[in-house]
Structures are given as C-alpha cells and as structure tokens.
PDB file of C-alpha atoms in Angstrom:
ATOM      1  CA  MET G   1     -10.132  -0.509  16.185  1.00  0.00           C
ATOM      2  CA  PHE G   2     -12.228  -3.579  16.945  1.00  0.00           C
ATOM      3  CA  LEU G   3     -11.776  -6.663  19.108  1.00  0.00           C
ATOM      4  CA  THR G   4     -13.629  -9.711  17.770  1.00  0.00           C
ATOM      5  CA  ARG G   5     -14.258 -13.139  19.271  1.00  0.00           C
ATOM      6  CA  PHE G   6     -15.358 -16.200  17.312  1.00  0.00           C
ATOM      7  CA  ARG G   7     -15.917 -19.666  18.754  1.00  0.00           C
ATOM      8  CA  VAL G   8     -14.699 -22.404  16.433  1.00  0.00           C
ATOM      9  CA  ASN G   9     -16.921 -25.448  15.936  1.00  0.00           C
ATOM     10  CA  THR G  10     -14.170 -28.052  16.068  1.00  0.00           C
ATOM     11  CA  ALA G  11     -16.534 -30.838  14.948  1.00  0.00           C
ATOM     12  CA  ARG G  12     -16.760 -29.422  11.423  1.00  0.00           C
ATOM     13  CA  PRO G  13     -14.349 -30.512   8.666  1.00  0.00           C
ATOM     14  CA  GLY G  14     -13.836 -26.885   7.632  1.00  0.00           C
ATOM     15  CA  ALA G  15     -12.749 -26.008  11.163  1.00  0.00           C
ATOM     16  CA  ARG G  16     -10.256 -28.858  11.278  1.00  0.00           C
ATOM     17  CA  ARG G  17      -8.743 -27.663   7.997  1.00  0.00           C
ATOM     18  CA  LEU G  18      -8.378 -24.108   9.297  1.00  0.00           C
ATOM     19  CA  LEU G  19      -6.950 -25.215  12.629  1.00  0.00           C
ATOM     20  CA  SER G  20      -4.366 -27.442  10.963  1.00  0.00           C
ATOM     21  CA  SER G  21      -2.968 -24.678   8.744  1.00  0.00           C
ATOM     22  CA  PRO G  22      -1.929 -21.193   9.921  1.00  0.00           C
ATOM     23  CA  GLN G  23      -1.781 -20.228   6.243  1.00  0.00           C
ATOM     24  CA  ALA G  24      -5.437 -21.199   5.723  1.00  0.00           C
ATOM     25  CA  MET G  25      -6.528 -19.463   8.944  1.00  0.00           C
ATOM     26  CA  HIS G  26      -4.648 -16.318   7.944  1.00  0.00           C
ATOM     27  CA  ALA G  27      -6.440 -16.315   4.583  1.00  0.00           C
ATOM     28  CA  GLY G  28      -9.783 -16.808   6.331  1.00  0.00           C
ATOM     29  CA  VAL G  29      -9.160 -13.936   8.729  1.00  0.00           C
ATOM     30  CA  MET G  30      -7.983 -11.552   6.008  1.00  0.00           C
ATOM     31  CA  SER G  31     -11.040 -12.417   3.895  1.00  0.00           C
ATOM     32  CA  SER G  32     -13.185 -10.910   6.656  1.00  0.00           C
ATOM     33  CA  PHE G  33     -12.491  -7.367   5.448  1.00  0.00           C
ATOM     34  CA  PRO G  34     -14.296  -6.382   2.218  1.00  0.00           C
ATOM     35  CA  THR G  35     -12.022  -3.423   1.478  1.00  0.00           C
ATOM     36  CA  LEU G  36      -8.757  -5.258   2.189  1.00  0.00           C
ATOM     37  CA  LEU G  37      -7.010  -6.902  -0.755  1.00  0.00           C
ATOM     38  CA  PRO G  38      -4.850 -10.012  -0.211  1.00  0.00           C
ATOM     39  CA  THR G  39      -1.823  -8.079  -1.475  1.00  0.00           C
ATOM     40  CA  ASP G  40      -2.299  -5.161   0.909  1.00  0.00           C
ATOM     41  CA  THR G  41       0.438  -4.661   3.486  1.00  0.00           C
ATOM     42  CA  PRO G  42      -0.152  -2.814   6.765  1.00  0.00           C
ATOM     43  CA  PRO G  43       1.235   0.723   6.979  1.00  0.00           C
ATOM     44  CA  SER G  44       4.576   0.972   8.717  1.00  0.00           C
ATOM     45  CA  GLY G  45       3.982   1.724  12.392  1.00  0.00           C
ATOM     46  CA  GLY G  46       0.217   1.617  11.976  1.00  0.00           C
ATOM     47  CA  PRO G  47      -2.528  -0.703  13.260  1.00  0.00           C
ATOM     48  CA  ARG G  48      -2.770  -4.072  11.567  1.00  0.00           C
ATOM     49  CA  VAL G  49      -4.950  -7.161  11.588  1.00  0.00           C
ATOM     50  CA  LEU G  50      -3.818  -9.508  14.375  1.00  0.00           C
ATOM     51  CA  TRP G  51      -5.318 -12.840  15.318  1.00  0.00           C
ATOM     52  CA  ARG G  52      -4.829 -15.605  17.874  1.00  0.00           C
ATOM     53  CA  LEU G  53      -6.286 -19.016  18.601  1.00  0.00           C
ATOM     54  CA  ASP G  54      -6.893 -19.870  22.259  1.00  0.00           C
ATOM     55  CA  HIS G  55      -7.086 -23.642  22.833  1.00  0.00           C
ATOM     56  CA  THR G  56      -8.908 -23.862  26.158  1.00  0.00           C
ATOM     57  CA  THR G  57      -9.492 -27.579  25.558  1.00  0.00           C
ATOM     58  CA  ARG G  58      -9.183 -29.787  22.505  1.00  0.00           C
ATOM     59  CA  ALA G  59     -12.819 -29.100  21.627  1.00  0.00           C
ATOM     60  CA  ASP G  60     -13.006 -25.489  22.851  1.00  0.00           C
ATOM     61  CA  VAL G  61     -11.117 -23.084  20.591  1.00  0.00           C
ATOM     62  CA  MET G  62     -11.646 -19.329  20.404  1.00  0.00           C
ATOM     63  CA  LEU G  63     -10.423 -17.084  17.606  1.00  0.00           C
ATOM     64  CA  TYR G  64      -9.587 -13.498  18.619  1.00  0.00           C
ATOM     65  CA  ILE G  65      -9.029 -10.749  16.064  1.00  0.00           C
ATOM     66  CA  VAL G  66      -7.884  -7.153  16.569  1.00  0.00           C
ATOM     67  CA  SER G  67      -8.382  -5.026  13.470  1.00  0.00           C
ATOM     68  CA  PRO G  68      -8.687  -1.411  12.281  1.00  0.00           C
ATOM     69  CA  ASP G  69     -12.074  -2.219  10.666  1.00  0.00           C
ATOM     70  CA  ARG G  70     -15.072  -4.266  11.794  1.00  0.00           C
ATOM     71  CA  PRO G  71     -14.814  -7.769  10.264  1.00  0.00           C
ATOM     72  CA  ASP G  72     -17.527  -9.833   8.587  1.00  0.00           C
ATOM     73  CA  LEU G  73     -17.015 -13.465   9.596  1.00  0.00           C
ATOM     74  CA  THR G  74     -19.990 -14.894   7.725  1.00  0.00           C
ATOM     75  CA  HIS G  75     -17.728 -17.191   5.684  1.00  0.00           C
ATOM     76  CA  LEU G  76     -16.050 -18.506   8.853  1.00  0.00           C
ATOM     77  CA  VAL G  77     -19.439 -19.217  10.412  1.00  0.00           C
ATOM     78  CA  GLU G  78     -20.344 -21.216   7.312  1.00  0.00           C
ATOM     79  CA  GLN G  79     -17.060 -23.145   7.329  1.00  0.00           C
ATOM     80  CA  ALA G  80     -16.281 -23.485  11.008  1.00  0.00           C
ATOM     81  CA  GLY G  81     -19.171 -22.202  13.105  1.00  0.00           C
ATOM     82  CA  TRP G  82     -22.880 -22.872  13.665  1.00  0.00           C
ATOM     83  CA  PRO G  83     -24.575 -21.476  10.515  1.00  0.00           C
ATOM     84  CA  ALA G  84     -28.071 -22.768  11.348  1.00  0.00           C
ATOM     85  CA  ALA G  85     -28.027 -21.072  14.755  1.00  0.00           C
ATOM     86  CA  ALA G  86     -26.763 -17.843  13.209  1.00  0.00           C
ATOM     87  CA  ALA G  87     -29.484 -17.900  10.539  1.00  0.00           C
ATOM     88  CA  ALA G  88     -32.178 -18.493  13.157  1.00  0.00           C
ATOM     89  CA  ASP G  89     -31.220 -15.350  15.110  1.00  0.00           C
ATOM     90  CA  PRO G  90     -30.005 -12.467  12.926  1.00  0.00           C
ATOM     91  CA  ALA G  91     -29.044 -10.538  16.069  1.00  0.00           C
ATOM     92  CA  GLN G  92     -26.445 -13.241  16.801  1.00  0.00           C
ATOM     93  CA  PRO G  93     -24.411 -13.672  13.588  1.00  0.00           C
ATOM     94  CA  GLY G  94     -22.019 -16.169  15.182  1.00  0.00           C
ATOM     95  CA  TRP G  95     -19.301 -13.792  16.400  1.00  0.00           C
ATOM     96  CA  GLN G  96     -18.976 -10.744  18.665  1.00  0.00           C
ATOM     97  CA  SER G  97     -17.179  -7.515  17.729  1.00  0.00           C
ATOM     98  CA  ARG G  98     -16.689  -4.582  20.068  1.00  0.00           C
ATOM     99  CA  PRO G  99     -14.982  -1.216  19.600  1.00  0.00           C
ATOM    100  CA  TYR G 100     -11.468  -1.442  21.016  1.00  0.00           C
ATOM    101  CA  GLY G 101     -10.852   2.304  21.252  1.00  0.00           C
ATOM    102  CA  PRO G 102     -12.543   2.858  24.637  1.00  0.00           C
ATOM    103  CA  LEU G 103     -10.244   0.344  26.325  1.00  0.00           C
ATOM    104  CA  LEU G 104      -7.139   1.677  24.562  1.00  0.00           C
ATOM    105  CA  ASP G 105      -7.993   5.272  25.472  1.00  0.00           C
ATOM    106  CA  ARG G 106      -8.423   4.633  29.183  1.00  0.00           C
ATOM    107  CA  LEU G 107      -5.183   2.715  29.767  1.00  0.00           C
ATOM    108  CA  ALA G 108      -3.180   4.524  32.438  1.00  0.00           C
ATOM    109  CA  THR G 109       0.218   4.252  34.071  1.00  0.00           C
ATOM    110  CA  GLY G 110       0.208   2.043  37.150  1.00  0.00           C
ATOM    111  CA  GLU G 111      -2.828  -0.040  36.195  1.00  0.00           C
ATOM    112  CA  ARG G 112      -2.454  -3.778  36.598  1.00  0.00           C
ATOM    113  CA  TRP G 113      -3.947  -6.322  34.230  1.00  0.00           C
ATOM    114  CA  ALA G 114      -3.857 -10.008  33.449  1.00  0.00           C
ATOM    115  CA  PHE G 115      -2.554 -10.649  29.963  1.00  0.00           C
ATOM    116  CA  ARG G 116      -2.219 -13.335  27.325  1.00  0.00           C
ATOM    117  CA  LEU G 117       0.120 -13.419  24.341  1.00  0.00           C
ATOM    118  CA  THR G 118       0.864 -16.098  21.787  1.00  0.00           C
ATOM    119  CA  ALA G 119       4.254 -15.377  20.264  1.00  0.00           C
ATOM    120  CA  ASN G 120       7.142 -16.724  18.223  1.00  0.00           C
ATOM    121  CA  PRO G 121      10.187 -16.188  20.506  1.00  0.00           C
ATOM    122  CA  VAL G 122      13.295 -16.155  18.333  1.00  0.00           C
ATOM    123  CA  HIS G 123      16.855 -14.900  18.409  1.00  0.00           C
ATOM    124  CA  HIS G 124      19.690 -14.685  15.924  1.00  0.00           C
ATOM    125  CA  ALA G 125      22.551 -17.128  16.404  1.00  0.00           C
ATOM    126  CA  ARG G 126      25.389 -18.723  14.450  1.00  0.00           C
ATOM    127  CA  ARG G 127      26.910 -22.191  14.796  1.00  0.00           C
ATOM    128  CA  LYS G 128      30.379 -21.039  13.749  1.00  0.00           C
ATOM    129  CA  ASP G 129      32.164 -17.707  13.938  1.00  0.00           C
ATOM    130  CA  ASP G 130      32.501 -17.446  10.156  1.00  0.00           C
ATOM    131  CA  GLU G 131      28.835 -18.191   9.443  1.00  0.00           C
ATOM    132  CA  PRO G 132      26.065 -15.563   9.117  1.00  0.00           C
ATOM    133  CA  THR G 133      23.524 -15.389  11.916  1.00  0.00           C
ATOM    134  CA  LYS G 134      20.288 -17.295  11.474  1.00  0.00           C
ATOM    135  CA  ARG G 135      16.913 -16.742  13.063  1.00  0.00           C
ATOM    136  CA  THR G 136      16.465 -19.517  15.614  1.00  0.00           C
ATOM    137  CA  ALA G 137      13.593 -20.366  17.925  1.00  0.00           C
ATOM    138  CA  HIS G 138      13.968 -20.268  21.710  1.00  0.00           C
ATOM    139  CA  LEU G 139      13.044 -23.754  22.889  1.00  0.00           C
ATOM    140  CA  THR G 140      13.136 -23.649  26.698  1.00  0.00           C
ATOM    141  CA  PRO G 141      10.621 -21.840  28.934  1.00  0.00           C
ATOM    142  CA  VAL G 142      13.390 -19.865  30.668  1.00  0.00           C
ATOM    143  CA  HIS G 143      14.708 -18.488  27.372  1.00  0.00           C
ATOM    144  CA  GLN G 144      11.177 -17.904  26.065  1.00  0.00           C
ATOM    145  CA  MET G 145      10.351 -15.893  29.171  1.00  0.00           C
ATOM    146  CA  GLY G 146      13.604 -13.995  28.787  1.00  0.00           C
ATOM    147  CA  TRP G 147      12.586 -13.090  25.232  1.00  0.00           C
ATOM    148  CA  LEU G 148       9.398 -11.444  26.502  1.00  0.00           C
ATOM    149  CA  LEU G 149      11.065  -9.770  29.479  1.00  0.00           C
ATOM    150  CA  LYS G 150      13.562  -8.079  27.147  1.00  0.00           C
ATOM    151  CA  ARG G 151      10.639  -6.473  25.307  1.00  0.00           C
ATOM    152  CA  GLN G 152       8.524  -5.367  28.243  1.00  0.00           C
ATOM    153  CA  GLU G 153      10.015  -1.876  28.540  1.00  0.00           C
ATOM    154  CA  THR G 154       9.611  -0.991  24.853  1.00  0.00           C
ATOM    155  CA  CYS G 155       6.084  -2.424  24.943  1.00  0.00           C
ATOM    156  CA  GLY G 156       5.041  -0.157  27.810  1.00  0.00           C
ATOM    157  CA  PHE G 157       4.646  -2.597  30.688  1.00  0.00           C
ATOM    158  CA  ARG G 158       6.514  -4.590  33.285  1.00  0.00           C
ATOM    159  CA  VAL G 159       5.670  -8.155  34.207  1.00  0.00           C
ATOM    160  CA  LEU G 160       4.846  -8.301  37.907  1.00  0.00           C
ATOM    161  CA  GLU G 161       7.169 -10.183  40.217  1.00  0.00           C
ATOM    162  CA  LYS G 162       5.956 -12.727  42.738  1.00  0.00           C
ATOM    163  CA  ALA G 163       5.886 -11.838  46.398  1.00  0.00           C
ATOM    164  CA  ASP G 164       8.747 -13.428  48.345  1.00  0.00           C
ATOM    165  CA  ASP G 165       6.397 -15.775  50.178  1.00  0.00           C
ATOM    166  CA  LYS G 166       5.103 -17.153  46.832  1.00  0.00           C
ATOM    167  CA  ARG G 167       8.536 -18.051  45.489  1.00  0.00           C
ATOM    168  CA  LEU G 168       9.767 -21.593  45.787  1.00  0.00           C
ATOM    169  CA  LEU G 169      13.417 -20.520  45.821  1.00  0.00           C
ATOM    170  CA  PRO G 170      15.149 -17.611  47.608  1.00  0.00           C
ATOM    171  CA  GLY G 171      15.065 -14.565  45.382  1.00  0.00           C
ATOM    172  CA  GLY G 172      13.446 -16.602  42.612  1.00  0.00           C
ATOM    173  CA  THR G 173      16.763 -18.043  41.479  1.00  0.00           C
ATOM    174  CA  THR G 174      18.225 -21.453  40.828  1.00  0.00           C
ATOM    175  CA  HIS G 175      21.771 -20.132  41.069  1.00  0.00           C
ATOM    176  CA  THR G 176      23.243 -16.919  42.377  1.00  0.00           C
ATOM    177  CA  LYS G 177      24.070 -15.766  38.849  1.00  0.00           C
ATOM    178  CA  GLN G 178      21.200 -17.315  36.926  1.00  0.00           C
ATOM    179  CA  PRO G 179      17.640 -16.026  37.488  1.00  0.00           C
ATOM    180  CA  HIS G 180      14.881 -18.566  37.105  1.00  0.00           C
ATOM    181  CA  HIS G 181      12.177 -16.476  35.415  1.00  0.00           C
ATOM    182  CA  GLY G 182       9.443 -19.009  36.107  1.00  0.00           C
ATOM    183  CA  ASP G 183       9.834 -18.641  39.855  1.00  0.00           C
ATOM    184  CA  ARG G 184      10.455 -14.903  39.954  1.00  0.00           C
ATOM    185  CA  TYR G 185       7.653 -13.507  37.792  1.00  0.00           C
ATOM    186  CA  GLU G 186       3.886 -13.755  37.560  1.00  0.00           C
ATOM    187  CA  LEU G 187       4.355 -15.418  34.200  1.00  0.00           C
ATOM    188  CA  THR G 188       3.783 -18.861  32.744  1.00  0.00           C
ATOM    189  CA  VAL G 189       4.589 -20.422  29.384  1.00  0.00           C
ATOM    190  CA  ARG G 190       2.305 -23.085  27.937  1.00  0.00           C
ATOM    191  CA  ASP G 191       0.907 -24.605  24.768  1.00  0.00           C
ATOM    192  CA  LYS G 192       4.222 -24.902  22.933  1.00  0.00           C
ATOM    193  CA  ARG G 193       3.631 -25.780  19.282  1.00  0.00           C
ATOM    194  CA  ALA G 194       6.061 -26.628  16.505  1.00  0.00           C
ATOM    195  CA  LEU G 195       4.318 -25.718  13.248  1.00  0.00           C
ATOM    196  CA  ALA G 196       5.375 -26.715   9.743  1.00  0.00           C
ATOM    197  CA  PHE G 197       3.402 -25.874   6.611  1.00  0.00           C
ATOM    198  CA  ASP G 198       3.754 -24.673   3.044  1.00  0.00           C
ATOM    199  CA  LYS G 199       3.333 -21.043   2.098  1.00  0.00           C
ATOM    200  CA  SER G 200       2.035 -20.349  -1.392  1.00  0.00           C
ATOM    201  CA  LYS G 201       4.228 -18.014  -3.423  1.00  0.00           C
ATOM    202  CA  SER G 202       3.165 -15.763  -6.290  1.00  0.00           C
ATOM    203  CA  SER G 203       5.091 -18.053  -8.650  1.00  0.00           C
ATOM    204  CA  GLY G 204       2.809 -20.923  -7.691  1.00  0.00           C
ATOM    205  CA  ARG G 205       5.546 -22.809  -5.856  1.00  0.00           C
ATOM    206  CA  GLN G 206       5.323 -23.839  -2.222  1.00  0.00           C
ATOM    207  CA  ALA G 207       7.766 -22.359   0.299  1.00  0.00           C
ATOM    208  CA  PRO G 208       8.193 -24.418   3.504  1.00  0.00           C
ATOM    209  CA  VAL G 209       7.614 -22.543   6.754  1.00  0.00           C
ATOM    210  CA  SER G 210       8.456 -23.793  10.244  1.00  0.00           C
ATOM    211  CA  LEU G 211       8.075 -21.932  13.506  1.00  0.00           C
ATOM    212  CA  VAL G 212       7.683 -22.509  17.229  1.00  0.00           C
ATOM    213  CA  THR G 213       4.926 -20.726  19.124  1.00  0.00           C
ATOM    214  CA  VAL G 214       4.123 -20.497  22.831  1.00  0.00           C
ATOM    215  CA  THR G 215       1.422 -18.809  24.870  1.00  0.00           C
ATOM    216  CA  PHE G 216       2.321 -16.527  27.774  1.00  0.00           C
ATOM    217  CA  ASP G 217      -0.131 -15.921  30.615  1.00  0.00           C
ATOM    218  CA  GLY G 218       0.753 -13.430  33.313  1.00  0.00           C
ATOM    219  CA  ARG G 219       0.176 -10.160  35.102  1.00  0.00           C
ATOM    220  CA  LEU G 220       1.558  -6.782  34.154  1.00  0.00           C
ATOM    221  CA  GLU G 221       1.689  -3.169  35.267  1.00  0.00           C
ATOM    222  CA  ILE G 222       1.442  -0.388  32.686  1.00  0.00           C
ATOM    223  CA  THR G 223       4.536   1.833  32.550  1.00  0.00           C
ATOM    224  CA  ASP G 224       3.920   3.658  29.240  1.00  0.00           C
ATOM    225  CA  PRO G 225       0.298   3.698  27.990  1.00  0.00           C
ATOM    226  CA  GLN G 226       1.217   4.948  24.514  1.00  0.00           C
ATOM    227  CA  ALA G 227       3.807   2.219  24.003  1.00  0.00           C
ATOM    228  CA  LEU G 228       1.349  -0.394  25.247  1.00  0.00           C
ATOM    229  CA  ARG G 229      -1.281   0.851  22.800  1.00  0.00           C
ATOM    230  CA  ARG G 230       1.218   0.325  19.994  1.00  0.00           C
ATOM    231  CA  ALA G 231       1.911  -3.211  21.209  1.00  0.00           C
ATOM    232  CA  LEU G 232      -1.813  -3.968  21.414  1.00  0.00           C
ATOM    233  CA  THR G 233      -2.548  -2.724  17.889  1.00  0.00           C
ATOM    234  CA  GLN G 234       0.686  -3.604  16.061  1.00  0.00           C
ATOM    235  CA  GLY G 235       1.589  -6.864  17.792  1.00  0.00           C
ATOM    236  CA  ILE G 236       4.756  -8.195  19.430  1.00  0.00           C
ATOM    237  CA  GLY G 237       7.441 -10.206  17.690  1.00  0.00           C
ATOM    238  CA  LYS G 238       7.481 -12.149  14.433  1.00  0.00           C
ATOM    239  CA  ALA G 239       5.006 -14.405  12.570  1.00  0.00           C
ATOM    240  CA  LYS G 240       2.036 -12.084  13.022  1.00  0.00           C
ATOM    241  CA  ALA G 241       0.412 -13.482   9.881  1.00  0.00           C
ATOM    242  CA  TYR G 242       0.377 -16.920  11.511  1.00  0.00           C
ATOM    243  CA  GLY G 243      -1.438 -16.193  14.755  1.00  0.00           C
ATOM    244  CA  CYS G 244       1.400 -14.642  16.767  1.00  0.00           C
ATOM    245  CA  GLY G 245       1.827 -11.220  18.353  1.00  0.00           C
ATOM    246  CA  LEU G 246      -1.695 -10.497  19.622  1.00  0.00           C
ATOM    247  CA  LEU G 247      -1.541  -9.291  23.231  1.00  0.00           C
ATOM    248  CA  THR G 248      -4.853  -9.079  25.089  1.00  0.00           C
ATOM    249  CA  LEU G 249      -5.669  -7.695  28.537  1.00  0.00           C
ATOM    250  CA  ALA G 250      -8.239  -8.744  31.100  1.00  0.00           C
ATOM    251  CA  PRO G 251      -9.131  -7.620  34.614  1.00  0.00           C
ATOM    252  CA  LEU G 252      -6.984  -9.387  37.171  1.00  0.00           C
ATOM    253  CA  GLY G 253      -8.385 -12.808  37.936  1.00  0.00           C
ATOM    254  CA  LYS G 254      -9.322 -13.439  34.306  1.00  0.00           C
ATOM    255  CA  THR G 255      -7.479 -14.268  31.055  1.00  0.00           C
ATOM    256  CA  GLY G 256      -8.220 -13.829  27.374  1.00  0.00           C
TER     257      GLY G 256
END
C-alpha cells in the first residue's frame, strides 16, 4: 500500500477542469496505475484506490491517494501541477509517495490520533409508507456526525469525547433526550458540498449524479487495529469513486 500527496496548481486550466468534476478527477487518479484497466473493479473486501481533495484555501488544494500500487502522476503534473519545476529536478517529480504498510502495521489498541475523512453521509428513507426506501443525504451537521458515530465501532475506533470543562452545555446535550454531537465529541463537520455532474455510461449516454459530501476532522482512539486497517484501505461509506471514504491519520495536533 502507498500513500501519495499531490499539490494541485489551481491557476492552471487543467486543474480547474479536474476540480470541477469528480468524474474527471476519478479518471485522472485511475490513470495513474499502468496495470489497472478502467473497467477493473476492486476485489471484494480487498484494498482499493481511494482519493480525497483537501481544500485548505481556495488556492491551496492537496490531492491524497491511498492505493495498493505506487502511482505515476506524470499526467497530473502536466495538467494540474508544475511541469517545468518537475523537469528541472528529476528527484522531485511533482508528487510524494510513501509506503503505507509501516504505519498500518504499527497501529495498536489505545493509540490516539487526529483524523480527517471526507464522506457521503446517507441513509435510506421513504416519504410514504407504501413507497420503497430511497438513498437520501444527511443534510445537518448533527445527523452527519451521527452517521459517522454509528460506524465507529465497525471501523475499529471511537471518537474521543470532550472533557466536561470543554463542553458548552451540561453533558454535551441540548435536551435531556437529544445529544448534541457537536458539543459532546472531539469532532467537527466542515466543507459541505453539493455536487452534481454527469457520469458517462458504456452506452454513450450521460447519467446524472448528485451527492452531498462533508469533511470530518476529529480525534479518535483505536479499539480494533485490524478493523481500522480495513477502513483505511477500503474506505468508509459510499461514493468512493468520487473522492469520498478516504480516512487519514495524523499525530495529535495535526490533520491530513
């Protein structure tokens, strides 16, 4: 496994095209693997290619990729990087890839990390009793946090709770029966995006796609290292092809 970081040159037209279309960015990421065909599907329960865009500022965007194989991002450097700088220093091709295995192998129960995850929090709901359920996006931060908290056990971690003296409300609640996740946990939700784009189909027609994504920043404690490894290499939730599901860890005090 490899963890790769690529800084996007947002001043370039090619970068703006990639950033405006999750479909185009997905194609660019998947083209980074010479042995991977566009029609290949990841093995069930196995590692897969995951990616995420971190928008630190409007002009500062980082692309992160976790993948079973080391990627070649030469084409992304040419489209959306600094190709002249990369050509001038062959030792700096325009991206950084590091083996991910050493970090995965040393994860241990009880360790605490900062984390970041961009995800597509959804649930199944129906408007009427006689209608089939439909996948629907969670739209409020409280429900989006609840979506992640429901998955923490199966993903091998628990989100840390705030100390009592850091909570604005007694017990972290707004009502005796309704927990307010934002005040109880070391967890924030930001960068909500409503995306709409066309997905090309094999028939040549365009299929409309719409989804809501958010970025979670927080702190966690590892409860099951093996389950967490699966989450780190297989992703969390839906829309993985469109920049969702990639969970990354950092020493406490940092993010990314």
